[in-house]
CSV table of C-alpha atoms in Angstrom, one decimal:
chain,number,residue,atom,x,y,z
A,431,MET,CA,6.6,11.8,-19.3
A,432,PRO,CA,3.7,13.8,-17.8
A,433,LEU,CA,3.4,14.5,-14.1
A,434,PRO,CA,1.3,12.2,-12.0
A,435,SER,CA,-2.3,13.3,-11.9
A,436,ASP,CA,-2.1,14.2,-8.2
A,437,GLU,CA,0.2,17.3,-8.1
A,438,LYS,CA,0.2,17.3,-4.3
A,439,SER,CA,2.6,14.4,-4.2
A,440,ILE,CA,5.7,14.8,-2.0
A,441,VAL,CA,9.1,13.3,-2.7
A,442,HIS,CA,11.1,12.5,0.5
A,443,VAL,CA,14.9,12.3,0.0
A,444,VAL,CA,17.0,10.5,2.7
A,445,ASP,CA,20.7,10.8,2.1
A,446,ASP,CA,23.6,11.9,4.3
A,447,ASP,CA,25.3,13.7,1.3
A,448,ALA,CA,24.1,17.3,1.5
A,449,SER,CA,25.1,18.0,-2.1
A,450,MET,CA,23.0,15.0,-3.3
A,451,ARG,CA,20.0,16.2,-1.3
A,452,GLU,CA,20.3,19.6,-2.7
A,453,ALA,CA,20.7,18.4,-6.3
A,454,LEU,CA,17.6,16.1,-6.0
A,455,GLN,CA,15.6,18.8,-4.4
A,456,ASP,CA,16.4,21.2,-7.3
A,457,LEU,CA,15.6,18.4,-9.8
A,458,PHE,CA,12.2,17.6,-8.4
A,459,LEU,CA,11.2,21.2,-7.7
A,460,SER,CA,12.1,22.0,-11.3
A,461,ILE,CA,9.1,19.9,-12.4
A,462,GLY,CA,6.8,21.1,-9.7
A,463,LEU,CA,7.2,18.2,-7.1
A,464,GLU,CA,7.3,19.2,-3.5
A,465,THR,CA,10.5,17.8,-1.9
A,466,ARG,CA,11.6,17.2,1.7
A,467,THR,CA,15.0,16.1,2.6
A,468,TYR,CA,16.6,14.3,5.6
A,469,ALA,CA,20.2,13.5,6.4
A,470,THR,CA,19.5,10.2,8.2
A,471,ALA,CA,16.9,7.5,8.5
A,472,GLN,CA,16.1,8.6,12.0
A,473,ASP,CA,15.5,12.2,10.9
A,474,PHE,CA,12.8,10.9,8.6
A,475,LEU,CA,11.3,8.5,11.3
A,476,ASP,CA,11.2,11.4,13.8
A,477,THR,CA,9.3,13.7,11.4
A,478,PRO,CA,5.5,13.5,11.1
A,479,VAL,CA,4.7,12.3,7.6
A,480,PRO,CA,1.6,13.9,6.0
A,481,ASP,CA,-1.1,11.6,4.7
A,482,SER,CA,-0.5,12.5,1.1
A,483,PRO,CA,0.8,10.6,-2.0
A,484,GLY,CA,4.5,10.5,-2.8
A,485,CYS,CA,7.5,8.4,-2.5
A,486,LEU,CA,10.8,7.9,-0.6
A,487,ILE,CA,14.2,8.2,-2.2
A,488,ILE,CA,16.8,6.4,0.0
A,489,ASP,CA,20.5,6.0,-0.1
A,490,ILE,CA,21.0,2.4,0.8
A,491,ARG,CA,23.9,3.2,3.0
A,492,LEU,CA,23.0,5.7,5.6
A,493,PRO,CA,25.1,6.6,8.7
A,494,ASP,CA,22.6,5.1,11.1
A,495,MET,CA,21.1,2.1,9.3
A,496,ASN,CA,21.1,0.5,5.8
A,497,GLY,CA,18.3,0.5,3.4
A,498,LEU,CA,17.0,-3.0,4.4
A,499,GLU,CA,16.8,-1.9,8.1
A,500,PHE,CA,15.1,1.3,7.1
A,501,GLN,CA,12.5,-0.6,5.1
A,502,ALA,CA,11.8,-2.8,8.2
A,503,GLN,CA,11.4,0.4,10.3
A,504,LEU,CA,9.0,1.9,7.9
A,505,SER,CA,6.8,-1.1,8.0
A,506,ARG,CA,6.8,-1.1,11.8
A,507,THR,CA,5.9,2.5,12.0
A,508,GLY,CA,3.1,2.2,9.4
A,509,VAL,CA,4.7,4.3,6.6
A,510,HIS,CA,3.8,2.7,3.3
A,511,LEU,CA,5.3,5.2,0.8
A,512,PRO,CA,6.9,3.5,-2.3
A,513,VAL,CA,10.7,3.4,-2.1
A,514,VAL,CA,13.4,4.0,-4.7
A,515,MET,CA,16.9,3.0,-3.6
A,516,MET,CA,20.1,4.8,-4.6
A,517,THR,CA,23.2,2.6,-4.5
A,518,GLY,CA,26.9,2.5,-4.8
A,519,TYR,CA,28.6,-0.1,-7.0
A,520,GLY,CA,29.1,-2.7,-4.3
A,521,ASP,CA,25.5,-2.3,-2.9
A,522,ILE,CA,23.6,-3.8,-5.8
A,523,PRO,CA,23.0,-7.2,-4.2
A,524,MET,CA,21.6,-5.4,-1.2
A,525,SER,CA,19.4,-3.3,-3.5
A,526,VAL,CA,18.1,-6.4,-5.2
A,527,ARG,CA,17.1,-7.7,-1.7
A,528,ALA,CA,15.4,-4.4,-1.0
A,529,MET,CA,13.4,-4.7,-4.2
A,530,LYS,CA,12.2,-8.2,-3.2
A,531,ARG,CA,11.0,-6.5,0.0
A,532,GLY,CA,8.9,-4.0,-2.0
A,533,ALA,CA,11.2,-1.3,-3.3
A,534,VAL,CA,10.1,0.1,-6.7
A,535,ASP,CA,13.5,0.5,-8.2
A,536,PHE,CA,17.2,1.0,-7.5
A,537,LEU,CA,19.5,3.4,-9.3
A,538,PRO,CA,23.3,2.9,-9.2
A,539,LYS,CA,25.3,6.1,-8.7
A,540,PRO,CA,25.9,8.1,-10.8
A,541,PHE,CA,22.6,8.1,-12.5
A,542,LYS,CA,20.9,10.3,-15.1
A,543,ASP,CA,18.3,12.9,-14.0
A,544,GLN,CA,15.8,11.3,-16.4
A,545,ASP,CA,16.3,7.9,-14.9
A,546,MET,CA,15.6,9.3,-11.4
A,547,LEU,CA,12.5,11.1,-12.7
A,548,ASP,CA,11.2,8.0,-14.4
A,549,ALA,CA,11.7,6.0,-11.2
A,550,VAL,CA,9.9,8.6,-9.1
A,551,PHE,CA,6.9,8.8,-11.5
A,552,VAL,CA,6.5,5.0,-11.4
A,553,ALA,CA,6.8,5.1,-7.6
A,554,ILE,CA,4.2,7.9,-7.2
A,555,GLU,CA,1.8,6.1,-9.5
A,556,ARG,CA,2.2,2.8,-7.7
A,557,GLY,CA,1.5,4.6,-4.4
A,558,ARG,CA,-1.5,6.4,-5.9
A,559,GLN,CA,-3.0,3.0,-7.0
A,560,GLN,CA,-2.3,1.5,-3.6
A,561,ARG,CA,-4.0,4.4,-1.9
A,562,ALA,CA,-7.1,4.0,-4.2
A,563,LEU,CA,-7.1,0.3,-3.4
A,564,ASP,CA,-6.9,0.9,0.3
A,565,GLY,CA,-9.8,3.3,0.0
A,566,ASP,CA,-11.9,0.7,-1.8
A,567,VAL,CA,-11.1,-1.9,0.9
A,568,SER,CA,-12.1,0.6,3.6
A,569,LYS,CA,-15.4,1.2,1.9
A,570,VAL,CA,-16.1,-2.5,1.5
A,571,ARG,CA,-15.4,-3.0,5.2
A,572,GLU,CA,-17.7,-0.1,6.1
A,573,ARG,CA,-20.5,-1.8,4.1
A,574,PHE,CA,-19.7,-5.1,5.9
A,575,GLU,CA,-20.3,-3.4,9.2
A,576,THR,CA,-23.8,-2.4,8.1
A,577,LEU,CA,-24.8,-6.1,8.1
A,578,SER,CA,-26.5,-7.5,11.1
A,579,ALA,CA,-24.7,-10.2,13.1
A,580,ARG,CA,-26.8,-12.9,11.4
A,581,GLN,CA,-26.3,-11.5,7.9
A,582,LYS,CA,-22.5,-11.6,8.5
A,583,GLN,CA,-22.7,-15.2,9.7
A,584,VAL,CA,-24.7,-16.2,6.6
A,585,MET,CA,-22.4,-14.3,4.3
A,586,LEU,CA,-19.3,-15.9,5.7
A,587,LEU,CA,-20.8,-19.4,5.5
A,588,VAL,CA,-22.1,-18.9,2.0
A,589,THR,CA,-18.7,-17.6,0.7
A,590,GLU,CA,-17.1,-20.6,2.2
A,591,GLY,CA,-19.1,-22.6,-0.3
A,592,LYS,CA,-22.0,-23.8,1.8
A,593,MET,CA,-25.5,-24.2,0.4
A,594,ASN,CA,-28.5,-22.5,1.9
A,595,LYS,CA,-29.6,-25.7,3.5
A,596,GLN,CA,-26.2,-26.2,5.1
A,597,VAL,CA,-26.1,-22.6,6.4
A,598,ALA,CA,-29.6,-23.0,7.9
A,599,GLY,CA,-28.5,-26.2,9.6
A,600,ASP,CA,-25.3,-24.6,11.0
A,601,LEU,CA,-27.2,-21.6,12.4
A,602,GLY,CA,-30.4,-23.4,13.5
A,603,ILE,CA,-32.6,-21.3,11.2
A,604,SER,CA,-35.0,-22.2,8.4
A,605,GLU,CA,-33.7,-22.4,4.8
A,606,ILE,CA,-36.0,-19.6,3.8
A,607,THR,CA,-34.6,-17.4,6.6
A,608,ALA,CA,-31.1,-18.2,5.4
A,609,LYS,CA,-32.1,-17.2,1.9
A,610,ILE,CA,-33.5,-13.9,3.2
A,611,HIS,CA,-30.3,-13.1,5.1
A,612,ARG,CA,-28.2,-14.0,2.1
A,613,GLY,CA,-30.2,-11.7,-0.2
A,614,ALA,CA,-29.9,-8.9,2.3
A,615,ALA,CA,-26.2,-9.4,2.6
A,616,MET,CA,-25.7,-9.4,-1.2
A,617,ARG,CA,-27.8,-6.2,-1.5
A,618,LYS,CA,-25.9,-4.3,1.2
A,619,MET,CA,-22.5,-5.5,-0.1
A,620,GLY,CA,-23.4,-4.5,-3.7
A,621,ALA,CA,-22.9,-8.1,-5.0
A,622,ARG,CA,-25.0,-9.1,-8.0
A,623,THR,CA,-23.8,-12.7,-7.9
A,624,LEU,CA,-22.4,-15.3,-5.5
A,625,ALA,CA,-19.0,-15.0,-7.2
A,626,GLU,CA,-18.9,-11.3,-6.6
A,627,LEU,CA,-19.8,-11.9,-2.9
A,628,VAL,CA,-16.9,-14.4,-2.6
A,629,ARG,CA,-14.5,-11.8,-4.1
A,630,ILE,CA,-15.8,-9.2,-1.7
A,631,ALA,CA,-15.3,-11.6,1.3
A,632,ASP,CA,-11.7,-12.2,0.1
A,633,VAL,CA,-11.1,-8.5,0.1
A,634,ILE,CA,-12.4,-8.0,3.6
A,635,ASN,CA,-10.6,-11.2,4.7
A,636,PRO,CA,-12.4,-11.4,8.0
A,637,ARG,CA,-11.7,-14.2,10.4
A,638,ARG,CA,-13.5,-17.3,9.1
A,639,ARG,CA,-15.5,-19.7,11.2
A,640,PRO,CA,-13.5,-22.8,12.1
């Protein structure tokens, strides 16, 4: 399997077993992936994480917290790296729960090097796609902020399914003025049809009028 297109990806390995950390670091470095290792979950949480693609490899049983607790901490601290869990035989039920919370995969120990590499490639690609999506959402929100206050009002009402006449009545403006604002909003948002404008509104997900 080829390397992910973004070669600056970083694999973070969290495991209290020094020999496992070293073995995984050697494995990932052998294919050109930068690797950083941590003995505990808190070591990772205390270390600034660069804003770059990558993934987290976590032993589900760490000395300071289990994998589920670690996942919760990651969410609270705003770390959104894809997670691959390493598990012992008795930890599989916990690993399944971790996957339901968003982990990409879990690998029972001992595992084959290729199985780990496959899981890491999938995790990095998922993270890359999510970063691209987040970037697209950010651009859409930036475009939304270029709308005037009235254009935003019209856009939100139109994407709730209201006709131009209803929008005009709600806002106390003429129907022609409502159409003008609607057209301006569509141009600025890059929407060619009402259906596209509705999808864009769903992406932005702003607070809707009651």
